[in-house]
């Protein structure tokens, strides 16, 4: 029985642990600050790795640049965005997106996506519940509660921000909050179990369990001797 358990734990260690460590150590993008910028509520000096679900916040006198493969996102001043890999979610403020990889942006129920895979540049701002979209280079498709429309290069439009279906199901009052208390970003998202520290601790427990099983004495405890 000890041998079987040891083999099972060893297999888990070989397969799961390296893959999890690789995923945790691979950033989705880099963010560079120009002024004071925060990632998940923590101020960064000049730059920081960015992972899925991370929040980037700028202040009134600062901007930030998110650099991902094939895309560059400028987080305008006094803005809060969440990095979602192939999309950025705008909580408030504005972003300028330059992409050749179909990077999209979402504000409430409004989603802006390049119409083609050609290099595209657009700006999206969320001001008091109104979403302003400008197609600077290339055409855009805009989807909202009314459906999908095309915005040609050089044009701009506005849309009403509506509470998303997911937000409507959550116990909240009125429209979603535009800013968190004390001007800082909400708590870090992206899953604590995916952090390098949590994965390192889990790996240590697996290794410790394997060693314990391999070194455990097979003889049962004597009913006479302790």
Tab-separated table of C-alpha atoms in Angstrom:
chain	number	residue	atom	x	y	z
A	1	UNK	CA	0.000	0.000	0.000
A	2	UNK	CA	2.844	2.343	0.850
A	3	UNK	CA	4.439	1.724	-2.548
A	4	UNK	CA	1.207	2.436	-4.414
A	5	UNK	CA	0.625	5.685	-2.538
A	6	UNK	CA	4.198	6.782	-3.127
A	7	UNK	CA	3.853	6.171	-6.859
A	8	UNK	CA	0.630	8.167	-7.001
A	9	UNK	CA	2.159	11.141	-5.190
A	10	UNK	CA	5.314	10.978	-7.279
A	11	UNK	CA	3.249	11.008	-10.469
A	12	UNK	CA	1.321	14.044	-9.249
A	13	UNK	CA	4.577	15.808	-8.435
A	14	UNK	CA	6.106	15.100	-11.839
A	15	UNK	CA	3.062	16.093	-13.905
A	16	UNK	CA	1.237	18.827	-12.004
A	17	UNK	CA	3.917	20.749	-10.151
A	18	UNK	CA	6.195	21.740	-13.099
A	19	UNK	CA	3.214	22.738	-15.252
A	20	UNK	CA	1.741	24.896	-12.495
A	21	UNK	CA	5.075	26.576	-11.844
A	22	UNK	CA	5.491	27.328	-15.541
A	23	UNK	CA	2.025	28.902	-15.713
A	24	UNK	CA	2.609	30.984	-12.590
A	25	UNK	CA	5.985	32.286	-13.782
A	26	UNK	CA	4.779	33.319	-17.249
A	27	UNK	CA	3.443	36.894	-17.288
A	28	UNK	CA	0.757	37.803	-19.788
A	29	UNK	CA	2.188	41.265	-20.385
A	30	UNK	CA	4.328	44.049	-18.940
A	31	UNK	CA	3.093	47.366	-17.610
A	32	UNK	CA	5.239	50.514	-17.587
A	33	UNK	CA	4.314	53.515	-15.450
A	34	UNK	CA	4.738	57.175	-16.304
A	35	UNK	CA	4.098	58.760	-12.946
A	36	UNK	CA	2.467	56.890	-10.096
A	37	UNK	CA	0.690	53.733	-11.230
A	38	UNK	CA	-0.648	50.825	-9.200
A	39	UNK	CA	-1.039	47.124	-9.914
A	40	UNK	CA	-3.618	45.421	-7.703
A	41	UNK	CA	-3.464	48.415	-5.362
A	42	UNK	CA	0.340	48.345	-4.994
A	43	UNK	CA	2.468	51.159	-6.383
A	44	UNK	CA	5.090	50.132	-8.945
A	45	UNK	CA	8.400	51.916	-9.440
A	46	UNK	CA	8.838	51.766	-13.211
A	47	UNK	CA	7.522	48.473	-14.564
A	48	UNK	CA	5.904	45.239	-13.485
A	49	UNK	CA	4.860	41.888	-14.916
A	50	UNK	CA	1.140	41.633	-15.550
A	51	UNK	CA	-0.924	38.472	-15.167
A	52	UNK	CA	-4.499	37.609	-16.101
A	53	UNK	CA	-6.960	39.383	-13.831
A	54	UNK	CA	-4.499	42.035	-12.625
A	55	UNK	CA	-5.824	45.558	-12.104
A	56	UNK	CA	-3.917	48.600	-13.360
A	57	UNK	CA	-4.765	52.012	-11.965
A	58	UNK	CA	-3.466	55.464	-12.825
A	59	UNK	CA	-3.905	58.727	-11.013
A	60	UNK	CA	-4.809	62.192	-12.263
A	61	UNK	CA	-1.163	62.986	-13.081
A	62	UNK	CA	-0.024	59.613	-14.456
A	63	UNK	CA	-0.495	57.168	-17.316
A	64	UNK	CA	0.606	53.562	-17.880
A	65	UNK	CA	1.436	51.450	-20.895
A	66	UNK	CA	0.535	47.748	-21.089
A	67	UNK	CA	2.708	45.908	-23.591
A	68	UNK	CA	1.519	42.493	-24.807
A	69	UNK	CA	2.363	40.437	-27.887
A	70	UNK	CA	1.046	42.365	-30.877
A	71	UNK	CA	-0.768	44.945	-28.736
A	72	UNK	CA	-0.070	48.107	-26.781
A	73	UNK	CA	-2.620	49.655	-24.409
A	74	UNK	CA	-2.189	53.141	-22.989
A	75	UNK	CA	-4.080	53.498	-19.718
A	76	UNK	CA	-5.030	57.158	-19.606
A	77	UNK	CA	-4.890	59.296	-16.501
A	78	UNK	CA	-7.325	58.618	-13.650
A	79	UNK	CA	-8.318	55.222	-15.017
A	80	UNK	CA	-8.788	51.672	-13.759
A	81	UNK	CA	-8.577	48.660	-16.078
A	82	UNK	CA	-8.357	44.898	-15.691
A	83	UNK	CA	-6.056	42.883	-17.927
A	84	UNK	CA	-7.850	39.826	-19.372
A	85	UNK	CA	-5.332	38.603	-21.938
A	86	UNK	CA	-7.005	39.251	-25.287
A	87	UNK	CA	-9.176	41.971	-23.765
A	88	UNK	CA	-9.017	44.817	-21.261
A	89	UNK	CA	-11.989	45.606	-19.054
A	90	UNK	CA	-12.426	49.318	-18.411
A	91	UNK	CA	-13.818	50.071	-14.960
A	92	UNK	CA	-13.554	53.854	-15.364
A	93	UNK	CA	-11.438	56.373	-17.243
A	94	UNK	CA	-10.082	55.540	-20.676
A	95	UNK	CA	-7.637	53.514	-22.750
A	96	UNK	CA	-6.069	53.758	-26.192
A	97	UNK	CA	-5.554	50.374	-27.865
A	98	UNK	CA	-3.132	49.702	-30.727
A	99	UNK	CA	-3.277	46.088	-31.868
A	100	UNK	CA	-2.666	43.651	-34.683
A	101	UNK	CA	-3.916	40.724	-32.571
A	102	UNK	CA	-7.612	41.645	-32.265
A	103	UNK	CA	-7.217	43.016	-28.739
A	104	UNK	CA	-10.642	44.225	-27.581
A	105	UNK	CA	-11.896	46.480	-24.799
A	106	UNK	CA	-15.054	46.291	-22.706
A	107	UNK	CA	-16.860	48.886	-20.608
A	108	UNK	CA	-19.997	47.601	-18.941
A	109	UNK	CA	-22.091	45.963	-21.651
A	110	UNK	CA	-20.208	47.692	-24.485
A	111	UNK	CA	-17.455	45.680	-26.223
A	112	UNK	CA	-15.186	47.208	-28.877
A	113	UNK	CA	-13.311	44.867	-31.237
A	114	UNK	CA	-11.242	45.456	-34.403
A	115	UNK	CA	-13.289	44.507	-37.465
A	116	UNK	CA	-10.294	42.797	-39.099
A	117	UNK	CA	-6.887	41.444	-38.145
A	118	UNK	CA	-5.178	44.462	-39.706
A	119	UNK	CA	-3.349	46.932	-37.415
A	120	UNK	CA	-6.041	48.891	-35.582
A	121	UNK	CA	-6.038	51.780	-33.139
A	122	UNK	CA	-8.999	53.006	-31.126
A	123	UNK	CA	-9.844	54.879	-27.963
A	124	UNK	CA	-12.590	54.056	-25.483
A	125	UNK	CA	-13.611	56.219	-22.527
A	126	UNK	CA	-16.172	55.591	-19.815
A	127	UNK	CA	-17.437	58.896	-18.415
A	128	UNK	CA	-20.351	58.883	-15.957
A	129	UNK	CA	-22.001	55.877	-17.578
A	130	UNK	CA	-21.486	57.017	-21.173
A	131	UNK	CA	-18.992	55.117	-23.317
A	132	UNK	CA	-17.169	57.177	-25.960
A	133	UNK	CA	-15.516	55.236	-28.808
A	134	UNK	CA	-13.186	56.670	-31.470
A	135	UNK	CA	-11.870	54.623	-34.409
A	136	UNK	CA	-8.493	56.193	-35.136
A	137	UNK	CA	-7.138	53.522	-37.478
A	138	UNK	CA	-9.123	50.672	-39.009
A	139	UNK	CA	-12.791	49.788	-38.621
A	140	UNK	CA	-14.381	48.585	-35.385
A	141	UNK	CA	-17.311	46.426	-34.400
A	142	UNK	CA	-19.246	47.576	-31.340
A	143	UNK	CA	-21.577	45.219	-29.504
A	144	UNK	CA	-23.970	46.336	-26.790
A	145	UNK	CA	-27.529	45.715	-25.656
A	146	UNK	CA	-28.826	46.839	-29.071
A	147	UNK	CA	-26.713	44.385	-31.062
A	148	UNK	CA	-23.577	44.734	-33.208
A	149	UNK	CA	-22.746	47.799	-35.315
A	150	UNK	CA	-19.777	48.861	-37.461
A	151	UNK	CA	-17.781	52.011	-36.753
A	152	UNK	CA	-15.675	53.107	-39.730
A	153	UNK	CA	-12.179	54.522	-39.432
A	154	UNK	CA	-12.163	58.190	-38.446
A	155	UNK	CA	-15.608	58.085	-36.877
A	156	UNK	CA	-16.676	58.247	-33.250
A	157	UNK	CA	-19.798	57.329	-31.332
A	158	UNK	CA	-21.244	57.050	-27.841
A	159	UNK	CA	-23.090	54.248	-26.112
A	160	UNK	CA	-24.941	54.008	-22.814
A	161	UNK	CA	-23.198	51.829	-20.296
A	162	UNK	CA	-25.633	49.200	-19.057
A	163	UNK	CA	-25.144	46.890	-16.085
A	164	UNK	CA	-24.011	43.539	-17.447
A	165	UNK	CA	-26.080	40.406	-16.924
A	166	UNK	CA	-23.511	39.077	-14.453
A	167	UNK	CA	-23.580	42.318	-12.461
A	168	UNK	CA	-27.382	42.363	-12.471
A	169	UNK	CA	-27.423	38.964	-10.772
A	170	UNK	CA	-25.068	40.145	-8.032
A	171	UNK	CA	-26.512	41.826	-4.903
A	172	UNK	CA	-25.640	45.437	-5.669
A	173	UNK	CA	-27.457	48.748	-5.605
A	174	UNK	CA	-27.778	50.823	-8.752
A	175	UNK	CA	-24.849	51.251	-11.122
A	176	UNK	CA	-21.491	49.731	-10.370
A	177	UNK	CA	-18.996	51.738	-8.389
A	178	UNK	CA	-16.667	53.795	-10.500
A	179	UNK	CA	-13.870	54.097	-7.965
A	180	UNK	CA	-12.863	52.251	-4.866
A	181	UNK	CA	-12.438	53.883	-1.495
A	182	UNK	CA	-9.396	56.130	-0.924
A	183	UNK	CA	-8.616	56.151	-4.647
A	184	UNK	CA	-6.980	52.753	-4.722
A	185	UNK	CA	-7.723	49.731	-6.862
A	186	UNK	CA	-9.965	46.966	-5.542
A	187	UNK	CA	-8.353	43.886	-4.066
A	188	UNK	CA	-6.143	41.814	-6.347
A	189	UNK	CA	-7.892	39.286	-8.489
A	190	UNK	CA	-6.503	36.459	-10.547
A	191	UNK	CA	-6.651	33.693	-7.967
A	192	UNK	CA	-4.458	33.269	-4.913
A	193	UNK	CA	-3.974	29.599	-5.774
A	194	UNK	CA	-2.212	30.665	-8.981
A	195	UNK	CA	0.417	32.760	-7.182
A	196	UNK	CA	4.025	31.492	-7.099
A	197	UNK	CA	3.998	31.448	-3.263
A	198	UNK	CA	0.865	29.273	-3.040
A	199	UNK	CA	2.164	26.929	-5.713
A	200	UNK	CA	5.532	26.679	-3.950
A	201	UNK	CA	3.844	25.769	-0.667
A	202	UNK	CA	1.678	23.168	-2.410
A	203	UNK	CA	4.721	21.675	-4.085
A	204	UNK	CA	6.505	21.466	-0.732
A	205	UNK	CA	3.576	19.591	0.784
A	206	UNK	CA	3.563	17.090	-2.092
A	207	UNK	CA	7.329	16.524	-1.786
A	208	UNK	CA	7.072	16.175	2.005
A	209	UNK	CA	4.236	13.647	1.693
A	210	UNK	CA	6.233	11.586	-0.779
A	211	UNK	CA	9.321	11.506	1.447
A	212	UNK	CA	7.225	10.566	4.499
A	213	UNK	CA	5.628	7.614	2.689
A	214	UNK	CA	8.966	6.368	1.358
A	215	UNK	CA	10.657	6.495	4.758
A	216	UNK	CA	7.718	5.254	6.894
A	217	UNK	CA	8.401	2.046	8.839
A	218	UNK	CA	6.319	-0.883	7.554
A	219	UNK	CA	6.199	-2.629	10.984
A	220	UNK	CA	2.933	-2.079	12.883
A	221	UNK	CA	3.012	-0.492	16.288
A	222	UNK	CA	3.430	-3.117	19.037
A	223	UNK	CA	0.497	-3.462	21.427
A	224	UNK	CA	3.012	-3.906	24.277
A	225	UNK	CA	5.822	-1.505	23.448
A	226	UNK	CA	5.015	2.082	22.619
